[in-house]
Tab-separated table of C-alpha atoms in Angstrom:
chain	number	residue	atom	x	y	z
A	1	UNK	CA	-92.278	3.592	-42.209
A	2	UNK	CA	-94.206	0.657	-42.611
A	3	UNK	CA	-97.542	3.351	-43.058
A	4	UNK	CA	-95.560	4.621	-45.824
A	5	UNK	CA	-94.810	1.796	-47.536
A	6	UNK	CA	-98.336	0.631	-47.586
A	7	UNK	CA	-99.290	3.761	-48.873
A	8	UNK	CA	-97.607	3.588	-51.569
A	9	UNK	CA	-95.279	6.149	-50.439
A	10	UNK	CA	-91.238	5.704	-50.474
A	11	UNK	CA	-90.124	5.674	-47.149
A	12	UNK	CA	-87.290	7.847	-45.849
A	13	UNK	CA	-83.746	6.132	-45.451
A	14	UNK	CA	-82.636	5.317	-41.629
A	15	UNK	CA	-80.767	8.211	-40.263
A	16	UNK	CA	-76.883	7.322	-39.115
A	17	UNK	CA	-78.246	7.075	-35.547
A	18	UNK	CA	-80.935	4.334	-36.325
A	19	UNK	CA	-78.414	2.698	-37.848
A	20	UNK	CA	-76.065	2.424	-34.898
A	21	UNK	CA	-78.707	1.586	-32.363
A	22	UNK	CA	-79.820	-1.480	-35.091
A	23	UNK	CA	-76.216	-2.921	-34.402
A	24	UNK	CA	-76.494	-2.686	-31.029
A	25	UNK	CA	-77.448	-6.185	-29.285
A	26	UNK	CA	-78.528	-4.185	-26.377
A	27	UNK	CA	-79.655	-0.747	-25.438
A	28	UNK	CA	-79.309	0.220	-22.089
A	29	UNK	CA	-82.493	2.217	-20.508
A	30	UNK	CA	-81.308	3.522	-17.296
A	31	UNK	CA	-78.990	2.886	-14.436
A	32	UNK	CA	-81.145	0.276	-12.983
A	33	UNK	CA	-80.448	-1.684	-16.733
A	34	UNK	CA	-77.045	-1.454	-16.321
A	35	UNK	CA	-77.270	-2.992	-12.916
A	36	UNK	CA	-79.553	-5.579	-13.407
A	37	UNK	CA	-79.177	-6.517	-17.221
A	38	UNK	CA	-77.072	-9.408	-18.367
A	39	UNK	CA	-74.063	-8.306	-20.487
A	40	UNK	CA	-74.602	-8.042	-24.022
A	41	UNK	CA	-73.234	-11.645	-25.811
A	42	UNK	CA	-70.438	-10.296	-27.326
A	43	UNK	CA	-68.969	-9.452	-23.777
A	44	UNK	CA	-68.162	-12.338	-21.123
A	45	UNK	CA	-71.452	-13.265	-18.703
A	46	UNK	CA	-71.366	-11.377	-15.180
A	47	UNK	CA	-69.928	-13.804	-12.811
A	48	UNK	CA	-72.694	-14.976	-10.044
A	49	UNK	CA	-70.474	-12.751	-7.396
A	50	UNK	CA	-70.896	-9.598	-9.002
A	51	UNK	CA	-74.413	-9.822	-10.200
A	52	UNK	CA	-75.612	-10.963	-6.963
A	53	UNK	CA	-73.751	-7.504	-5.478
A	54	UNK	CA	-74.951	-6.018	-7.790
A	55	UNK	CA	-78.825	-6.743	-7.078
A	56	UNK	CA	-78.461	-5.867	-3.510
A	57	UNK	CA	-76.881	-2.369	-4.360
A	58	UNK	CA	-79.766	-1.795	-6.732
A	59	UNK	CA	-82.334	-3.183	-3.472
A	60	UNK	CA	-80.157	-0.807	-1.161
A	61	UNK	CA	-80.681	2.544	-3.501
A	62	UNK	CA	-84.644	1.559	-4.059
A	63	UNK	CA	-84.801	1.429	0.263
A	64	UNK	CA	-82.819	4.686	0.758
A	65	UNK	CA	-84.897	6.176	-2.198
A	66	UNK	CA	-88.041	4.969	-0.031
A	67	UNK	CA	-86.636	6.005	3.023
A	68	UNK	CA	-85.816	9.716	1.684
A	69	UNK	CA	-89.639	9.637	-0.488
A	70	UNK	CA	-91.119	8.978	3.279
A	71	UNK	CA	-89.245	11.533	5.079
A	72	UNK	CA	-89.991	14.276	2.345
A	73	UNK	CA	-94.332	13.086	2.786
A	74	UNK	CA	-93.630	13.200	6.387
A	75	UNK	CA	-92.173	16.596	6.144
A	76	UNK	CA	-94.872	18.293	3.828
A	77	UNK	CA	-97.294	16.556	5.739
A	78	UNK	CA	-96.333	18.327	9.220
A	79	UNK	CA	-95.808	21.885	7.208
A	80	UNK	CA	-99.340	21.209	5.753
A	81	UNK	CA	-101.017	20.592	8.926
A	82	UNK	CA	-98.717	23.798	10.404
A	83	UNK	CA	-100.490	25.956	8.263
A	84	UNK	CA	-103.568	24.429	8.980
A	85	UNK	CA	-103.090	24.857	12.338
A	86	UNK	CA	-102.184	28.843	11.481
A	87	UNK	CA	-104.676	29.560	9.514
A	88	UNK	CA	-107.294	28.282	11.616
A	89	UNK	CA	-105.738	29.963	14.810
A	90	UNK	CA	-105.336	33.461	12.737
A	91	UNK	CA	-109.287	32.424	11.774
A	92	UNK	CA	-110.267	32.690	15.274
A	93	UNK	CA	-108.088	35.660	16.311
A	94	UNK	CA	-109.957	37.327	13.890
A	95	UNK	CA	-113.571	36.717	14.769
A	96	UNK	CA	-112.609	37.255	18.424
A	97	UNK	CA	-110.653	40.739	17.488
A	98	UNK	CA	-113.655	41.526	15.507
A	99	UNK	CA	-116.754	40.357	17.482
A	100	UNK	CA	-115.552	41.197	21.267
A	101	UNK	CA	-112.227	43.456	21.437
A	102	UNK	CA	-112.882	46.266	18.866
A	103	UNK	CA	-116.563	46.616	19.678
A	104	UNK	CA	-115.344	47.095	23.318
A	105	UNK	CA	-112.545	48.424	23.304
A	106	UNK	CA	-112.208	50.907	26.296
A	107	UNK	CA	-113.018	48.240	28.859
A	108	UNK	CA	-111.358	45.187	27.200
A	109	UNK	CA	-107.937	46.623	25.556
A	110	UNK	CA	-106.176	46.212	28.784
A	111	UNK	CA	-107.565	42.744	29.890
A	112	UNK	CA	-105.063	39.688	30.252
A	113	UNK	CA	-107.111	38.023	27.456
A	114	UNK	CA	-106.105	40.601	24.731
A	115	UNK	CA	-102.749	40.867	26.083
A	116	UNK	CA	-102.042	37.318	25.786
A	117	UNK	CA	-103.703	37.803	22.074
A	118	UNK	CA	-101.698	40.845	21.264
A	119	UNK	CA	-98.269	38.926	22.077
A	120	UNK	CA	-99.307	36.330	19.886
A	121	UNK	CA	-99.270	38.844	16.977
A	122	UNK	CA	-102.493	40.796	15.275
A	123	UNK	CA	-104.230	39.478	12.462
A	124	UNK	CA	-102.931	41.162	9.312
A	125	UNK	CA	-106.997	41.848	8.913
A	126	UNK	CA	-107.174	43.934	11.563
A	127	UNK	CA	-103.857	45.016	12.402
A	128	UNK	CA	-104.408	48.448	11.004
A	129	UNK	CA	-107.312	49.481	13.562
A	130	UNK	CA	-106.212	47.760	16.054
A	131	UNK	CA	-102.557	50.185	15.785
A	132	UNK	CA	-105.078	52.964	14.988
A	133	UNK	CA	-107.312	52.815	18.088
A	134	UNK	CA	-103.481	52.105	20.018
A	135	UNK	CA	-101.883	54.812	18.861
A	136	UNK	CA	-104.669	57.309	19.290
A	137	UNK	CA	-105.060	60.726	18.258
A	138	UNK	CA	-103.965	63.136	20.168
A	139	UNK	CA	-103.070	65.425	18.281
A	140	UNK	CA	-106.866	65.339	16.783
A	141	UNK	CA	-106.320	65.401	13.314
A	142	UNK	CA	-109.281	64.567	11.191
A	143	UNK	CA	-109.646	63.247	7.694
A	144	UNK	CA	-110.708	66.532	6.474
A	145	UNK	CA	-107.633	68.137	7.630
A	146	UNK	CA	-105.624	65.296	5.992
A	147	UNK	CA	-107.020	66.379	2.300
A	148	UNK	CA	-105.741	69.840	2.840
A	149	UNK	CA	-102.186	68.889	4.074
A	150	UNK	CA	-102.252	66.017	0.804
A	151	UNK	CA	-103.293	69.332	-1.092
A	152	UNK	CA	-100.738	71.640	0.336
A	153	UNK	CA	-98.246	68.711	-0.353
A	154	UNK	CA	-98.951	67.859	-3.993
A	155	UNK	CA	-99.043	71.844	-4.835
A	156	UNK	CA	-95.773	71.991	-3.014
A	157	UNK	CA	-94.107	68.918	-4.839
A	158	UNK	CA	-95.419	70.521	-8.077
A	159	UNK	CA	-93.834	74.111	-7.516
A	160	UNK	CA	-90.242	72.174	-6.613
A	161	UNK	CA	-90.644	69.923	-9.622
A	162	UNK	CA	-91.404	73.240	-11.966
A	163	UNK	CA	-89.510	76.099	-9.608
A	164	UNK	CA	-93.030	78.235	-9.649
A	165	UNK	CA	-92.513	81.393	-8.283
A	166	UNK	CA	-94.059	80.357	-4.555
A	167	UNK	CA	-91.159	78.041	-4.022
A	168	UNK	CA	-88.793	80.994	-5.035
A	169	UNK	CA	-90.230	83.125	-2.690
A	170	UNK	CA	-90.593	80.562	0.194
A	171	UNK	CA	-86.710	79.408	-0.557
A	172	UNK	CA	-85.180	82.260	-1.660
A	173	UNK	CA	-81.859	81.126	-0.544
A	174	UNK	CA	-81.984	77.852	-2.644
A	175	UNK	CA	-81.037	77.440	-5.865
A	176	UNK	CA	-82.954	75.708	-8.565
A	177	UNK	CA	-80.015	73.165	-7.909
A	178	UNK	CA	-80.598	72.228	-4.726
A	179	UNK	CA	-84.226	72.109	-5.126
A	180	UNK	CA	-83.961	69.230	-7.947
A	181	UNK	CA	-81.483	67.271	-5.368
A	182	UNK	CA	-84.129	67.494	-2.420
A	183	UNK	CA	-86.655	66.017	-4.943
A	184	UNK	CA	-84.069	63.294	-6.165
A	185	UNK	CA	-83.553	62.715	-2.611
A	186	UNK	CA	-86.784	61.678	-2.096
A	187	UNK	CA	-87.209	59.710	-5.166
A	188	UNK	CA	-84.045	57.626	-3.952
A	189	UNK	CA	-85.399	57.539	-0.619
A	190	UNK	CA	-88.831	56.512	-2.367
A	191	UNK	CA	-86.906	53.493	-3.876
A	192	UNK	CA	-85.000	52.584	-0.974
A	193	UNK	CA	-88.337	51.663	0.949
A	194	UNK	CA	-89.158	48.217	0.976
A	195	UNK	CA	-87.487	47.976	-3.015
A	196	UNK	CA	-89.014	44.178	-3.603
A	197	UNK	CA	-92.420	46.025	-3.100
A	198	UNK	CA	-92.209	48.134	-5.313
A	199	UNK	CA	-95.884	50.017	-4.353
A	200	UNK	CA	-94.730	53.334	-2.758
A	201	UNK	CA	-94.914	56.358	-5.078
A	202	UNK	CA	-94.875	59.540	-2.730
A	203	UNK	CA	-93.717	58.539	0.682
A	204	UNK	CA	-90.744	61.142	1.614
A	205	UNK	CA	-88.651	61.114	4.847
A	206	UNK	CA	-89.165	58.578	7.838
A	207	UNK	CA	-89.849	56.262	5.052
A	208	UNK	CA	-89.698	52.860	6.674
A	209	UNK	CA	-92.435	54.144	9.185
A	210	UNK	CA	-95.220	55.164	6.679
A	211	UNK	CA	-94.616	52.751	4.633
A	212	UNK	CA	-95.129	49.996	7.381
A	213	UNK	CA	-98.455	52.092	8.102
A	214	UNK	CA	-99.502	52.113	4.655
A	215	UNK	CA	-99.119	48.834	4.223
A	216	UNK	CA	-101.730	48.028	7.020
A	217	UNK	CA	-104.139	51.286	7.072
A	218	UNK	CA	-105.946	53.355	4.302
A	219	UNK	CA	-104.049	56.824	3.391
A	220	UNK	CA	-105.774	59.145	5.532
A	221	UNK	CA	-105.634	56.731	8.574
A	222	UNK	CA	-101.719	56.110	8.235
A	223	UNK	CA	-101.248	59.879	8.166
A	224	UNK	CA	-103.119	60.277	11.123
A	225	UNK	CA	-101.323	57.696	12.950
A	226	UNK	CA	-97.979	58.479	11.505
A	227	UNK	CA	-98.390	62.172	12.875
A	228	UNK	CA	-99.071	60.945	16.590
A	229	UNK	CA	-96.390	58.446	16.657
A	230	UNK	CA	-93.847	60.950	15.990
A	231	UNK	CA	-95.305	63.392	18.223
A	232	UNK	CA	-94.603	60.342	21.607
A	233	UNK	CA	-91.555	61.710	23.452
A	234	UNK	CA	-88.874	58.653	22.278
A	235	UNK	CA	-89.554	59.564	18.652
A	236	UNK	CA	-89.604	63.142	19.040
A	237	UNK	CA	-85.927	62.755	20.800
A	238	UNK	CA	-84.638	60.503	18.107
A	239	UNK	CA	-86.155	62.628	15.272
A	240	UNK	CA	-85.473	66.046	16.523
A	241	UNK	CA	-81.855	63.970	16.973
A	242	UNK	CA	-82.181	65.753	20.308
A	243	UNK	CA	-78.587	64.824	21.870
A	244	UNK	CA	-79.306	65.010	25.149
A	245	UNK	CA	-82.515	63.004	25.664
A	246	UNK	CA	-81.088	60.415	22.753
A	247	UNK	CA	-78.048	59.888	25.285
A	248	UNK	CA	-80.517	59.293	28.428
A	249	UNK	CA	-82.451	56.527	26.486
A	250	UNK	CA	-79.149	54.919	25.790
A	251	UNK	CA	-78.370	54.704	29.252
A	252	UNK	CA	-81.666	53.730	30.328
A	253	UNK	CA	-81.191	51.194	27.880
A	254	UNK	CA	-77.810	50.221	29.144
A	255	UNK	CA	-79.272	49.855	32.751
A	256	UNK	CA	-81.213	47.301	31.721
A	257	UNK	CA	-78.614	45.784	29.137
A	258	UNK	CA	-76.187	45.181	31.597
A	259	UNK	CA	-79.364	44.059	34.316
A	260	UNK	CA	-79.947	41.202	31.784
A	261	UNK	CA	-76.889	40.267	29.824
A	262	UNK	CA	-73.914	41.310	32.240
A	263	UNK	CA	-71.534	38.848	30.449
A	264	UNK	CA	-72.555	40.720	27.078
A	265	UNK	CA	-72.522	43.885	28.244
A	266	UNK	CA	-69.000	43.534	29.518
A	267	UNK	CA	-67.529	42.529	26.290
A	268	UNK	CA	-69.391	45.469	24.473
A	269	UNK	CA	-67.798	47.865	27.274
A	270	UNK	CA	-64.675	46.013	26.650
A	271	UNK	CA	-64.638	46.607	23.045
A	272	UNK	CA	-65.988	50.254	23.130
A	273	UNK	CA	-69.496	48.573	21.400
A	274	UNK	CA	-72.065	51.869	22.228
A	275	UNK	CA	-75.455	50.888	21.800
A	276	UNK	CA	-75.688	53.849	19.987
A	277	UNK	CA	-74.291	52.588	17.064
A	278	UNK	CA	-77.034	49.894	16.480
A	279	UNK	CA	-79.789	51.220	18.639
A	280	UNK	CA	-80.383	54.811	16.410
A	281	UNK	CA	-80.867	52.705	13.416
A	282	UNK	CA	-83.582	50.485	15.191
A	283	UNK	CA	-85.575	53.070	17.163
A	284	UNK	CA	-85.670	55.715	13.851
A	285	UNK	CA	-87.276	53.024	11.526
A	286	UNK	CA	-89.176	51.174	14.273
A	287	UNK	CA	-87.527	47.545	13.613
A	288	UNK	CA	-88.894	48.350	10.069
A	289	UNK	CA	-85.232	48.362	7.999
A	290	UNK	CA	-83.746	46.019	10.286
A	291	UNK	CA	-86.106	43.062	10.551
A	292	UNK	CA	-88.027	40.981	7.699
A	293	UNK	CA	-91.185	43.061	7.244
A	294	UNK	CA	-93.192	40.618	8.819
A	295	UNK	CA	-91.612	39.865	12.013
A	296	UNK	CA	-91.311	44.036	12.138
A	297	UNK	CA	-94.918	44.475	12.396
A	298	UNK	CA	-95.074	41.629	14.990
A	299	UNK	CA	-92.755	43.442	16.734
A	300	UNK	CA	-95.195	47.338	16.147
A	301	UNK	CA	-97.759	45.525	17.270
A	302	UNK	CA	-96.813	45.261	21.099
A	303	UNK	CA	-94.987	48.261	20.649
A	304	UNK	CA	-98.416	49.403	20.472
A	305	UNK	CA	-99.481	48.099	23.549
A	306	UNK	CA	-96.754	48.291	25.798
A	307	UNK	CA	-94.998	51.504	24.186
A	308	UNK	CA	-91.461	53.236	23.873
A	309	UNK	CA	-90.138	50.343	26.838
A	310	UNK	CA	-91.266	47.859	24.202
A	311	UNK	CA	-88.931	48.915	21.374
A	312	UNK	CA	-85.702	48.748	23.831
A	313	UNK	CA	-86.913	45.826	24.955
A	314	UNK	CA	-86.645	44.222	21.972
A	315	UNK	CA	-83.306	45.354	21.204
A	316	UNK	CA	-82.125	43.202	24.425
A	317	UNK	CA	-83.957	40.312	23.134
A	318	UNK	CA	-82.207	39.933	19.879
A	319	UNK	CA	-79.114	40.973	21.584
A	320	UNK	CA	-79.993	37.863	23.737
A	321	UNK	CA	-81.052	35.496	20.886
A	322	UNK	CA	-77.123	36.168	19.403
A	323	UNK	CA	-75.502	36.843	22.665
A	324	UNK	CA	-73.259	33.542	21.904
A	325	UNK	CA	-71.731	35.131	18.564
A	326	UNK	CA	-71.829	38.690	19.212
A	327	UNK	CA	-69.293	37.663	22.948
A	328	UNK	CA	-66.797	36.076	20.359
A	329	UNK	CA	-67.265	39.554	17.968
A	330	UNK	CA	-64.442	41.746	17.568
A	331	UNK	CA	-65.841	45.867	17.698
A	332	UNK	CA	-65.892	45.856	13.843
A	333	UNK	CA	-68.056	42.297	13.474
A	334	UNK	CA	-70.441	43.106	16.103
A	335	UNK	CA	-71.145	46.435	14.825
A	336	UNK	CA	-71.436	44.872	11.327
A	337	UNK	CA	-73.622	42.031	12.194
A	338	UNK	CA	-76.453	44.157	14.688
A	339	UNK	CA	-76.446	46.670	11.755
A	340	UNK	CA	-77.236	43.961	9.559
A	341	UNK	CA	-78.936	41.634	11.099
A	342	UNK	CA	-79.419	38.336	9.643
A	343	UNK	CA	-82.737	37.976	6.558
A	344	UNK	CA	-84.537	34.635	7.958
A	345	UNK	CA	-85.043	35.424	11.830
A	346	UNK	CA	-87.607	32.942	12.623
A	347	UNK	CA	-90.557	35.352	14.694
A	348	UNK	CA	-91.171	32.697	17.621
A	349	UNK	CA	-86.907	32.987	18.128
A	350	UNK	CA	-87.297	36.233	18.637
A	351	UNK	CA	-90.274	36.652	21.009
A	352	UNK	CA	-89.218	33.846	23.028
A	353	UNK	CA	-86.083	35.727	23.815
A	354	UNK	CA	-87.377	38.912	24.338
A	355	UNK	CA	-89.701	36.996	26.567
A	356	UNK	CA	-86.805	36.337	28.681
A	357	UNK	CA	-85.850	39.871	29.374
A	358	UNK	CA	-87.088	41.852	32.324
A	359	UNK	CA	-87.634	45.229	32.505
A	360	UNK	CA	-86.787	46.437	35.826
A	361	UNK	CA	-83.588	46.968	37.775
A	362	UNK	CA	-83.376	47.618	41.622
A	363	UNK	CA	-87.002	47.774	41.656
A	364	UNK	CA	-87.397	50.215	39.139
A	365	UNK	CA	-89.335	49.786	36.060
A	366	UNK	CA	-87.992	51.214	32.846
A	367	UNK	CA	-90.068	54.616	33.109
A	368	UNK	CA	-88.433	55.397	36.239
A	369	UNK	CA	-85.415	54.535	35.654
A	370	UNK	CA	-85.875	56.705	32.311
A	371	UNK	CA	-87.321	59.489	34.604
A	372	UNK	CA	-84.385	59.382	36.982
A	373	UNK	CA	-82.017	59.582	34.603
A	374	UNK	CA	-83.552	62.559	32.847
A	375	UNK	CA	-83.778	64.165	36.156
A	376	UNK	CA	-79.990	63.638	36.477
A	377	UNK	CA	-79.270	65.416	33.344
A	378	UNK	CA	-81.207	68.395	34.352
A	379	UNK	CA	-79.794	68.808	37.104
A	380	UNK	CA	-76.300	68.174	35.755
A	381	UNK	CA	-76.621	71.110	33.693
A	382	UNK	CA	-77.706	72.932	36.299
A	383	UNK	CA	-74.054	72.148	37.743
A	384	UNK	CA	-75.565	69.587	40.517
A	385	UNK	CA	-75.899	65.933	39.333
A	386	UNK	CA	-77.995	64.265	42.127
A	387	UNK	CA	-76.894	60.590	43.139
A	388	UNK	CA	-78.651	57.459	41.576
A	389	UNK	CA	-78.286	55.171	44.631
């Protein structure tokens, strides 16, 4: 204003606001004025009492301000050097995965050393060879192959999406109807897949499993080892939703469950809990629908080393980590909560109770107890069950 006047330029009248805070003896800043300021002179003067409670209110707020400013340093400070502390441990995993384990790999893949590193988790960076090489090929399908079956598949997907005349002679006895609802199918499925992603644009059926692979190996790799996974015997069962063999891994599974959690296991029998009704779920996707994506492919990578016993094994560790709720669960909340298992299980929780579980009953380890088992079935439907004892 007072550049305007000088200028020679009339100044603009004092808006109704500047006029109110001109009238004002005092204007009060923050809550720490309030406190601390004298009362304007219109009012009466604080007596000593209340301004000396006053101060030491204010003094008490600035040292639990201090106190809480500390705690929160203190607290980035230890994530900080956490992830230090990862990042340089992942560092070396990697350098040791990649400069003496893959290079010699026949002779070192079974060595205590890479066990103990394999628990620990795979390095995202070499996760996807390390599954490869794991998983193997036995089924000896080569990239070249690969390219025809992605050729054969995008011809096919174009017939359905047009009805050529090859689909109509291949499905004769489907309408164009039911055609467009297998390929909406798969579009929902598509979306269903990891949705926060949002990268998957032609995975169809077993969804949660290539998409896991994809994530962590190039296309023609994650075929590859998508084909020989479901070609081992548990996911062939569980796939082929062969009832027989799906109802001798359950009770393999229950030999152990009830080996290693008897209190548990009683409750579940009590309540007519079958593991079947959160087991499929777990074994079909691999962990992958069930578990935070991350702790999932923890969880495929021992399942790569240690196999099929691995994935049941795991089901009796998180049945262990939440064997405290699930034994106050009624039927309907314990079948809710293991088919929806909580978003932020911590990884270490989880491996340090599966940790805990053992894998072998009356000196039998879970293949022969599997192999016993399916041996009592045959022979059941033979008409001649043979005893267990």
């Amino acid at each position: 204003m007072e550049y305007e006047d000088k200028a020679g330029r009339p100044s603009r009248p004092p808006s109704p606001k500047q006029n109110v805070r001109k009238n004002l003896d005092f204007e009060p800043l923050s809550t720490t004025a309030l406190i601390l300021e004298d009362r304007p002179a219109n009012l009466p003067a604080k007596p000593a009492e209340e301004a000396q409670k006053h101060r030491q209110q204010y003094e008490e707020m600035v040292v639990q301000a201090k106190k809480r400013e500390l705690k929160e340093a203190q607290r980035r400070k230890k994530q900080l050097e956490e992830r230090c502390k990862v990042e340089e441990s992942i560092g070396n995993a990697v350098l040791t995965w990649n400069n003496e384990i893959l290079p010699n790999w026949e002779t070192m893949w079974c060595s205590k050393k890479v066990r103990d590193l394999w628990w620990q988790g795979i390095p995202p960076s070499v996760r996807g060879k390390v599954w490869s090489l794991a998983i193997g090929n036995e089924l000896n399908i080569t990239h070249e192959l690969f390219d025809i079956c992605l050729a054969r598949a995008k011809e096919r997907w174009r017939s359905l999406s047009t009805g050529g005349s090859e689909v109509e002679n291949e499905d004769a006895g489907f309408s164009a109807a039911d055609r467009e609802a297998s390929l909406e199918l798969i579009k929902l499925d598509i979306s269903r897949t990891f949705p926060n992603l949002c990268i998957f644009q032609q995975v169809q059926g077993m969804s949660f499993i290539a998409a896991v692979l994809i994530l962590n190996l190039d296309t023609a790799d994650a075929f590859i080892a998508f084909s020989n996974l479901l070609n081992k015997p548990c996911q062939m069962a569980f796939f082929r939703v062969d009832h027989g063999l799906m109802l001798t891994y359950f009770a393999a599974f229950e030999v152990f469950f009830e080996e290693n959690l008897p209190k548990l296991f009683a409750h579940f029998k009590k309540n007519n809990l079958t593991a079947d009704i959160y087991l499929i779920d777990w074994i079909f996707t691999l962990y992958s629908k069930s578990l935070p994506l991350d702790l999932a492919c923890r969880i495929w990578d021992v399942f790569c080393r240690d196999g099929e016993e691995f994935l049941f094994r795991t089901a009796l560790g998180i049945l262990k980590l939440f064997e405290d709720i699930l034994t106050r669960m009624d039927f309907i909340h314990s079948a809710q909560f293991l088919t929806r298992l909580p978003e932020d299980l911590p990884a270490d929780d989880v491996f340090a109770a599966i940790s805990t579980v053992q894998m072998q009953s009356r000196n039998k380890k879970w293949a022969q107890v599997l192999s016993a088992l399916q041996k009592d079935s045959r022979e059941m439907e033979k008409g001649s069950p043979s005893l267990r004892h």
